[in-house]
XYZ file of C-alpha atoms in Angstrom:
488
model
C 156.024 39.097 142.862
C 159.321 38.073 141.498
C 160.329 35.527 139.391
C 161.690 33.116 141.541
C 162.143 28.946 141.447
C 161.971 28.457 137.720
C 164.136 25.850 137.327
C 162.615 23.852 139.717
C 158.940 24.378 138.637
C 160.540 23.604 134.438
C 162.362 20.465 135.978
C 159.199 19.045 137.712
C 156.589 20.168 134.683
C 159.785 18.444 132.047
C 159.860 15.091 134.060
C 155.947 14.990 134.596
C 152.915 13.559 131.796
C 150.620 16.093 130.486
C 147.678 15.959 131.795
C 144.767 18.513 133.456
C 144.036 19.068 136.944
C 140.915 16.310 137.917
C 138.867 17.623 140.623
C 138.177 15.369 143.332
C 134.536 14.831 141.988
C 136.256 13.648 139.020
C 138.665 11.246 140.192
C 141.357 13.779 141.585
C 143.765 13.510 144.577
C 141.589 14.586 147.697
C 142.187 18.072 148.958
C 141.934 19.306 153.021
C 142.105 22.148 154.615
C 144.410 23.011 157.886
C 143.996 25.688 160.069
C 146.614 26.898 162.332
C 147.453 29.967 164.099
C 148.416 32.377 160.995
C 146.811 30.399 158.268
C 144.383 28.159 156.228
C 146.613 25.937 154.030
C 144.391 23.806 151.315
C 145.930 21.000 149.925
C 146.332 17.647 147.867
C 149.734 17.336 149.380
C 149.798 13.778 151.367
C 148.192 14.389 154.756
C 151.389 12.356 156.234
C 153.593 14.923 155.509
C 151.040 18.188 156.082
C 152.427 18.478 159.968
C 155.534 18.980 158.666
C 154.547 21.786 155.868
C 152.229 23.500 158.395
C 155.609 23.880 160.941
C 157.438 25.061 157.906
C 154.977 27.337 157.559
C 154.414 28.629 161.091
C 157.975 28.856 161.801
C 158.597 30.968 158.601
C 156.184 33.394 160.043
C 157.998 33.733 163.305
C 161.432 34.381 162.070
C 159.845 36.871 159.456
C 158.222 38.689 161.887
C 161.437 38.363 164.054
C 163.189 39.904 161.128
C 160.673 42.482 161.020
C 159.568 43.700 164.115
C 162.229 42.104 166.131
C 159.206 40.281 168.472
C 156.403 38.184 167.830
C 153.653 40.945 167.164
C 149.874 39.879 166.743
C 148.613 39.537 163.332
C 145.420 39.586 162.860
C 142.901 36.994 160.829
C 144.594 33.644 158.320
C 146.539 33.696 155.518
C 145.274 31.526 152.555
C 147.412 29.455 151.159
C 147.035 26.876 148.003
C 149.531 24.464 147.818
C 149.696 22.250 144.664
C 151.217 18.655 145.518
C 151.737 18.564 141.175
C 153.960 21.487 139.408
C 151.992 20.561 136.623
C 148.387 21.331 138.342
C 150.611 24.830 139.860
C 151.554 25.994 135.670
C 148.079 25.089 135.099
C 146.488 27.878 136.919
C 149.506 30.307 138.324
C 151.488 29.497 134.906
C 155.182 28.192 134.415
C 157.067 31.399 134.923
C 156.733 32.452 138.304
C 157.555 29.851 141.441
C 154.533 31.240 143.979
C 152.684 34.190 143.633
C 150.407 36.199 146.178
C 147.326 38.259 145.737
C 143.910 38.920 147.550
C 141.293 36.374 145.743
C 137.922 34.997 146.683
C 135.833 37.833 148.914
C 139.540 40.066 149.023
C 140.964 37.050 151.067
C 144.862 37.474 151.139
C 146.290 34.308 149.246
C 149.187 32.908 148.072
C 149.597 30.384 145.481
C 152.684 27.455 145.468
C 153.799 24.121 144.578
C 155.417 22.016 147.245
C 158.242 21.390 144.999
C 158.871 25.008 145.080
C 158.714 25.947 148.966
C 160.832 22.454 149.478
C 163.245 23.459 147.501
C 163.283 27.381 147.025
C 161.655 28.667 150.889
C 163.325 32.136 150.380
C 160.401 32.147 147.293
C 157.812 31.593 149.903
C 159.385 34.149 151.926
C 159.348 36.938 150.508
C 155.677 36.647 149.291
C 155.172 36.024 152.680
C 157.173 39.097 153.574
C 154.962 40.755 151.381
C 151.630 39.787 153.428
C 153.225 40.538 156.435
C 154.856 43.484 155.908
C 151.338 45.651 154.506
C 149.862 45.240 158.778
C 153.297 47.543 159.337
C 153.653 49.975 156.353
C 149.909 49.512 154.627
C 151.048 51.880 151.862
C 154.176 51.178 150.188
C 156.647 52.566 147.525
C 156.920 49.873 145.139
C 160.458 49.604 145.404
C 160.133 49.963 149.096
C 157.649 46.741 148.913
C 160.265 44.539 146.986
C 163.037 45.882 148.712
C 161.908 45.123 152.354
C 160.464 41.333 150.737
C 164.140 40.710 149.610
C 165.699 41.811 152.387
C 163.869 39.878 154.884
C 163.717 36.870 152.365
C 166.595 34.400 153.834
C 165.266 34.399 157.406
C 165.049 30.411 156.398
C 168.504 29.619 155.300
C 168.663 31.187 152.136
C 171.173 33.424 150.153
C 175.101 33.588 150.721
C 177.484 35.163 153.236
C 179.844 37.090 150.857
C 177.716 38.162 148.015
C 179.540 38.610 144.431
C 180.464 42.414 143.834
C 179.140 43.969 140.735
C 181.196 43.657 137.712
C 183.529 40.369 139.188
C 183.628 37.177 138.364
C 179.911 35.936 139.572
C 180.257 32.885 141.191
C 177.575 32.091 144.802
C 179.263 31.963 148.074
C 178.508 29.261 151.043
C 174.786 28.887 151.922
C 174.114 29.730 155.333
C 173.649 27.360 157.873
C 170.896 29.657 159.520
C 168.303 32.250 159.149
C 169.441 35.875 158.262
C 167.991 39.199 157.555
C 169.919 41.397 155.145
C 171.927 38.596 153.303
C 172.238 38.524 149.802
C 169.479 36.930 147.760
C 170.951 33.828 145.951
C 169.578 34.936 142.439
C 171.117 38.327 142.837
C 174.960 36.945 141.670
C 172.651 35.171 137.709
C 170.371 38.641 137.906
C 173.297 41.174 137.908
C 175.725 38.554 135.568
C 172.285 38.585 133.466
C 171.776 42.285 132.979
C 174.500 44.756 134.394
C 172.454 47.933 134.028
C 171.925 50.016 136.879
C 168.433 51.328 137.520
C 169.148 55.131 138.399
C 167.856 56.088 141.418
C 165.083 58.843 140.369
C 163.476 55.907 137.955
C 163.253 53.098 141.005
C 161.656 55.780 143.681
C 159.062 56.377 140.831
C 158.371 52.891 140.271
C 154.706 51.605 139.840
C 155.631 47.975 139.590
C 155.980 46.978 135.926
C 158.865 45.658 134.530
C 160.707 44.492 130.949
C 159.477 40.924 130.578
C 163.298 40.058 129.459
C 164.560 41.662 132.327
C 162.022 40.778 134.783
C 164.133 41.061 137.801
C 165.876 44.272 137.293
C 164.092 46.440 139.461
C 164.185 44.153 141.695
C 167.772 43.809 142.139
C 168.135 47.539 142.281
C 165.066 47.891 145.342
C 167.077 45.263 146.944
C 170.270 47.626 146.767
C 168.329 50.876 147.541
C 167.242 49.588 150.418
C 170.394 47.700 151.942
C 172.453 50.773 151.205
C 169.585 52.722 153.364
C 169.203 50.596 156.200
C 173.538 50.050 156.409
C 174.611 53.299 155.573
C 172.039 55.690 156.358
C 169.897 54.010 159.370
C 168.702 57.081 161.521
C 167.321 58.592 158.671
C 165.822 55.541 157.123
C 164.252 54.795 160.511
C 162.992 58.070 160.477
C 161.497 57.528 157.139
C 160.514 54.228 157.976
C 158.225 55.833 161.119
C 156.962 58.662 158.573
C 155.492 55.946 156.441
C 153.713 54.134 159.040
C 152.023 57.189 160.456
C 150.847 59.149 157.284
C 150.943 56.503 154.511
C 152.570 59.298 152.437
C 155.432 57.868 150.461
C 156.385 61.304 148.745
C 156.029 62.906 152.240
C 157.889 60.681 154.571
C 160.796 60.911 151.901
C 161.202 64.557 151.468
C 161.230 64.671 155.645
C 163.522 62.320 155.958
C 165.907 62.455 153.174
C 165.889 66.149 152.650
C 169.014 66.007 150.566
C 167.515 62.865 148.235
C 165.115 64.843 146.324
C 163.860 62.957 143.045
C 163.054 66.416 141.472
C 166.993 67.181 142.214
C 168.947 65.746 139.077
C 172.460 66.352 140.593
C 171.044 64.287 144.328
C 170.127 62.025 142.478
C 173.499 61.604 140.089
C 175.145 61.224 143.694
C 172.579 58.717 144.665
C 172.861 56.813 141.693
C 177.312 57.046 142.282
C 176.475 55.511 146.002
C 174.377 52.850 144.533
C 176.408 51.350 142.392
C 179.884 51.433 144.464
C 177.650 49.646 147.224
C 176.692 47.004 144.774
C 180.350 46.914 143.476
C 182.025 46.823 147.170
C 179.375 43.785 148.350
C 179.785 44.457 151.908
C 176.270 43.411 153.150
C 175.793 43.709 156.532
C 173.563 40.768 158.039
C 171.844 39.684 161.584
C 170.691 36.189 162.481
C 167.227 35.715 163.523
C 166.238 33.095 165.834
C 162.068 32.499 166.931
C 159.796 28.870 167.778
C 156.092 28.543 166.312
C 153.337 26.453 167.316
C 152.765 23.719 164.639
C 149.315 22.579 165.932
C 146.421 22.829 163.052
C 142.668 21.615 162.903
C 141.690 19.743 159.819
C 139.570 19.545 157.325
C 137.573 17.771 153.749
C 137.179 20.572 151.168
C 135.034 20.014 148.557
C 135.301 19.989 145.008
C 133.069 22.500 144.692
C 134.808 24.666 146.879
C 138.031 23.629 145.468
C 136.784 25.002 141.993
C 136.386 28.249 143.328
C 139.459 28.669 145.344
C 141.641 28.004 142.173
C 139.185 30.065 140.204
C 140.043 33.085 141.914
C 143.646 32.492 141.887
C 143.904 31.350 138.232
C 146.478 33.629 136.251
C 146.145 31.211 132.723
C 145.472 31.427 129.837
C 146.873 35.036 129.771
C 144.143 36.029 127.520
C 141.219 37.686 129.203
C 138.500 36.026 127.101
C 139.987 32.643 127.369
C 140.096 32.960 131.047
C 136.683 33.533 131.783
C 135.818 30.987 129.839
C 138.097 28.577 131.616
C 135.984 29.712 134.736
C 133.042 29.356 133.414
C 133.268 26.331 132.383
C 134.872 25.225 136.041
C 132.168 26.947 137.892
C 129.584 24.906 135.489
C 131.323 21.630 136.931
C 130.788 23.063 140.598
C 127.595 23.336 140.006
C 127.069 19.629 138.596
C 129.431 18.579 141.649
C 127.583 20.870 144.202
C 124.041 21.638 142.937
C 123.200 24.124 145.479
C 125.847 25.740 146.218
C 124.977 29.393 146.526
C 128.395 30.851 145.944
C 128.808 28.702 142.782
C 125.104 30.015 141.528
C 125.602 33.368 142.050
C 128.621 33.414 140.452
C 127.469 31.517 137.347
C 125.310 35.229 137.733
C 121.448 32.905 138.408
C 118.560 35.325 139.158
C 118.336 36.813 142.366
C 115.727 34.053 143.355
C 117.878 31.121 142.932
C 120.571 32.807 144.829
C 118.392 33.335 147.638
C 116.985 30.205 147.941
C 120.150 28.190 148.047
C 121.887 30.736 150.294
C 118.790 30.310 152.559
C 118.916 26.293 152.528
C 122.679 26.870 153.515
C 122.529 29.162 157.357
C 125.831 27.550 158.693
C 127.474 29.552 155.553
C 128.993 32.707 156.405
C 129.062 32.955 152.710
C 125.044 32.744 152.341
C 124.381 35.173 154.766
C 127.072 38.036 153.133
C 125.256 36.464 149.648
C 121.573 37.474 151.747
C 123.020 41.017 152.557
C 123.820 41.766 149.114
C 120.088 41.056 148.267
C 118.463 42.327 151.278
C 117.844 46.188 152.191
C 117.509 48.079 155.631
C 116.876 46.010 158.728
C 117.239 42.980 156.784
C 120.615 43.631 155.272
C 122.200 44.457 158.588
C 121.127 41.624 160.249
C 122.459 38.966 157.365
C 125.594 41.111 157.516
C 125.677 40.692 161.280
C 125.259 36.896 160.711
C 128.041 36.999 158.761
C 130.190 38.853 160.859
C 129.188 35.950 163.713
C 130.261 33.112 161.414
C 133.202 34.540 159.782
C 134.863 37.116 162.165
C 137.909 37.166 159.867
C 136.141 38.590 156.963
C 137.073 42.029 156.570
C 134.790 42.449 153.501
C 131.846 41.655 155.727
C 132.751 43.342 158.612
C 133.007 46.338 156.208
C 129.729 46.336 154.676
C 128.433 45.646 158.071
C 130.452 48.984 159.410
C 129.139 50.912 156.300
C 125.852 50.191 156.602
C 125.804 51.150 159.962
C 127.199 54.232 159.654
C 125.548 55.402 156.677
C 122.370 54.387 159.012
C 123.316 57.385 161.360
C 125.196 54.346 163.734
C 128.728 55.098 163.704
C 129.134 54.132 167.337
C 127.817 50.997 166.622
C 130.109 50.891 163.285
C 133.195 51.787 164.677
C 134.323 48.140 165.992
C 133.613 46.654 162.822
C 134.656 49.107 160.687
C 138.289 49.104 163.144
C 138.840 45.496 162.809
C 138.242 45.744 158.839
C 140.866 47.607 158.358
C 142.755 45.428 161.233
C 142.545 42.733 159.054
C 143.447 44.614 155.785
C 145.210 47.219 155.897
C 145.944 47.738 152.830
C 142.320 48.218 151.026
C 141.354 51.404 149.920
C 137.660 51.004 150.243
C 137.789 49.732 153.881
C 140.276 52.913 154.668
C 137.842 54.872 153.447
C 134.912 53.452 155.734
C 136.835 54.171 158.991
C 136.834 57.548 157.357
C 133.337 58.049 156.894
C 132.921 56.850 160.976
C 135.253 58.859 161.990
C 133.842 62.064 159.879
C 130.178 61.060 161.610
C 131.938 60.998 165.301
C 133.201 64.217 164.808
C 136.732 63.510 164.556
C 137.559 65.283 161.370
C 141.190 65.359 161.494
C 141.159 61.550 161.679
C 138.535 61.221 158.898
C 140.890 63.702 156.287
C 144.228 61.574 157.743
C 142.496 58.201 156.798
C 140.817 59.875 153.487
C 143.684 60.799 152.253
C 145.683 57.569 152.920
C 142.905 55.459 150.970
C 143.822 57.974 147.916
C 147.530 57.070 147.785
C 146.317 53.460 147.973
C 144.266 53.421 145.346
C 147.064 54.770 143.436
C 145.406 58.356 143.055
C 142.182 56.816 141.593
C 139.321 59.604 140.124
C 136.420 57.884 142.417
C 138.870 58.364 145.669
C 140.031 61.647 144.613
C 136.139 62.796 144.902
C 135.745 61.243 148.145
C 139.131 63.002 149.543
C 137.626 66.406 148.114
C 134.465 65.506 149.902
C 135.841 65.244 153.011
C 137.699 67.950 152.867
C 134.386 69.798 152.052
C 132.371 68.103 154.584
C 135.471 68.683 157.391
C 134.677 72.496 156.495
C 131.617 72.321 158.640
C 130.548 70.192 161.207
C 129.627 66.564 160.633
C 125.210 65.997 161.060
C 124.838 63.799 164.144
């Protein structure tokens, strides 16, 4: 996520009256939901206007994955997205520093979070946290500075950016915008980020990057990934293919580097002093190579009335203010306690509120058209029981890869993993980038005897889960367990 759109988000919040986000319930603007091809977009945005924002949408996806892929690949399951008509109502829950965020919220469901004002007027925003979504189904483990670097790269497929980028150290000053959608053209905050801070991160510091930044240089790394990769994919593009391939396949970062870029390694202070000397005459020369993209979408979407309840927990998961832990929750709280007033039986809203197991039950029983109840029902049930409320689920919601998950686990742990091995497939399908659901399709493919597989997909949920103690058991496990052969 990068920090992208700000003056348009202070602008709108400046010329706006302070006020708190009403709920429909409560007076609010009315929110809907459309569904089209690659997402769920819910809204108070005026529904006169939502065919236009869902092509927007839709057509950002094609040229991204035209950018990407060069075709238009099949993603699986919807993107969430929730789209604030107010900048005010946006600060109020994603905050007033950041233009559109993305993250996996309610049930793990990927989402990302916007105000109109900012796609309308910043798309390349929108972009690359779309770029971000997309780009996990191709490389579902990802350096960090490969992640932003790729995003940014990819970002102006809508018109964004300029055709003859600053150099470092000149007089900054933006060229033309582009008249069409390109991949590889210079981000149009790159010219205020470099005038803004001048220091070059070295090379051995950005491959090691976990993601966190200076607050008062927020974009730095980012600039730098952006330049890293550019300078990769321009001047060194068999080998950056090559490593490109490497990191699909394994989902080893550190591996798929040393193979490819034998010459590049980290460990290597003098490599990486050369690196570093490549770096920044790239950035100083500013001779970006760029390629159009041209692709059409489908704009047609189903509609929908979401309720306030519903609404309350959408923006509950997304929330990102007040900063402070303790003050959040309580803002939640206190929202969830208004769902429930709004929505009395609403079993999501009751079990979250953390009701006895009883109450849960009984309103996820009085609600059967509910995926939601029946994943609620599996939580609570055991054996037999369990399954079939997960299968239920499954049936309702076939885009849930948390309950196709718990489905495929508790199938397989059952001594099933024939029957688990569609579900637990199209889990990971659907989210590739979840350790725990990586790690599933390992445990199936231990218990069908294909223990090369198994140790492949066990060790790519540890680098996921960033090398996390619980994973590193289950990787030693397995390669225990692959020691003898699996009980059938």
């Amino acid at each position: 996520m990068r920090k992208l759109a700000l003056a348009t988000v202070a602008a709108a919040l400046a010329a706006s009256p302070a006020r708190a986000l009403k709920c429909p319930a409560k007076g609010g603007a009315r929110w809907h939901e459309y569904r089209s091809a690659h997402f769920v977009i819910d809204t108070d945005f005026d529904p006169a206007q939502v065919p236009g924002l869902v092509k927007e949408f839709e057509h950002m996806h094609a040229l991204l994955l035209q950018g990407l892929v060069g075709e238009q690949v099949d993603i699986p399951g919807h993107l969430r997205v929730i789209a604030f008509d107010s900048p005010r109502d946006f600060a109020e829950y994603g905050g007033s520093d950041v233009g559109g965020y993305y993250l996996h919220a309610l049930f793990g469901e990927p989402t990302i979070v916007l105000p109109i004002t900012g796609f309308q007027n910043h798309p390349e925003a929108i972009a690359h946290e779309l770029a971000h979504h997309l780009s996990f189904f191709l490389f579902p483990v990802q350096p960090r500075w490969y992640s932003e670097g790729l995003a940014e790269f990819v970002e102006n497929v809508v018109g964004g950016g300029t055709d003859n980028a600053p150099a470092l150290g000149s007089h900054l000053v933006l060229g033309s915008r582009t008249a069409g959608g390109g991949v590889g053209i210079a981000p149009s905050w790159l010219a205020g980020e470099l005038e803004f801070d001048r220091r070059p991160v070295p090379a051995r510091e950005l491959l090691l990057w976990k993601g966190r930044e200076d607050k008062a240089n927020v974009n730095r790394y980012h600039v730098w990934s952006w330049i890293l990769y550019h300078y990769l994919w321009n001047n060194r593009g068999k080998q950056f293919s090559d490593y490109q391939k490497r990191l699909s396949d394994s989902g080893d970062p550190e591996a798929a580097w040393a193979a490819a870029f034998p010459d590049l390694n980290p460990a290597n202070a003098s490599a990486m002093e050369t690196l570093d000397k490549q770096l920044q005459k790239y950035g100083s020369d500013a001779r970006y190579a760029f390629y159009r993209v041209k692709a059409d979408a489908s704009a047609r979407f189903t509609e929908a009335p979401l309720t306030s309840a519903d609404l309350h927990l959408y923006l509950n998961a997304v929330r990102r203010t007040p900063e402070d832990e303790g003050q959040r929750k309580a803002a939640n709280h206190a929202a969830l306690e208004e769902a429930r007033g709004e929505d009395p039986g609403n079993p999501v809203v009751i079990s979250r509120l953390g009701e006895d197991e009883a109450k849960v039950r009984a309103a996820a029983v009085a609600r059967p058209s509910d995926w939601r109840s029946w994943l609620l029902l599996s939580r609570l049930d055991k054996g037999e029981a369990k399954i079939a409320s997960l299968r239920k689920a499954v049936e309702l919601n076939p885009d849930s890869a948390v309950a196709l998950n718990s489905l495929a686990w508790e199938l397989v742990t059952g001594g099933k993993p024939h029957d688990a091995l569609p579900f637990a497939n199209k889990a990971v399908d659907l989210a590739p980038w979840a350790p725990g659901l990586v790690d599933t399709l390992a445990e199936v493919a231990y218990k069908l005897g294909k223990c090369s597989e198994a140790l492949t997909l066990s060790r790519r949920a540890l680098v996921m889960s960033e090398r996390s103690d619980d994973m590193r058991k289950r990787t030693a496990e397995f390669e225990s367990r692959c020691a003898r052969p699996p009980v059938k």
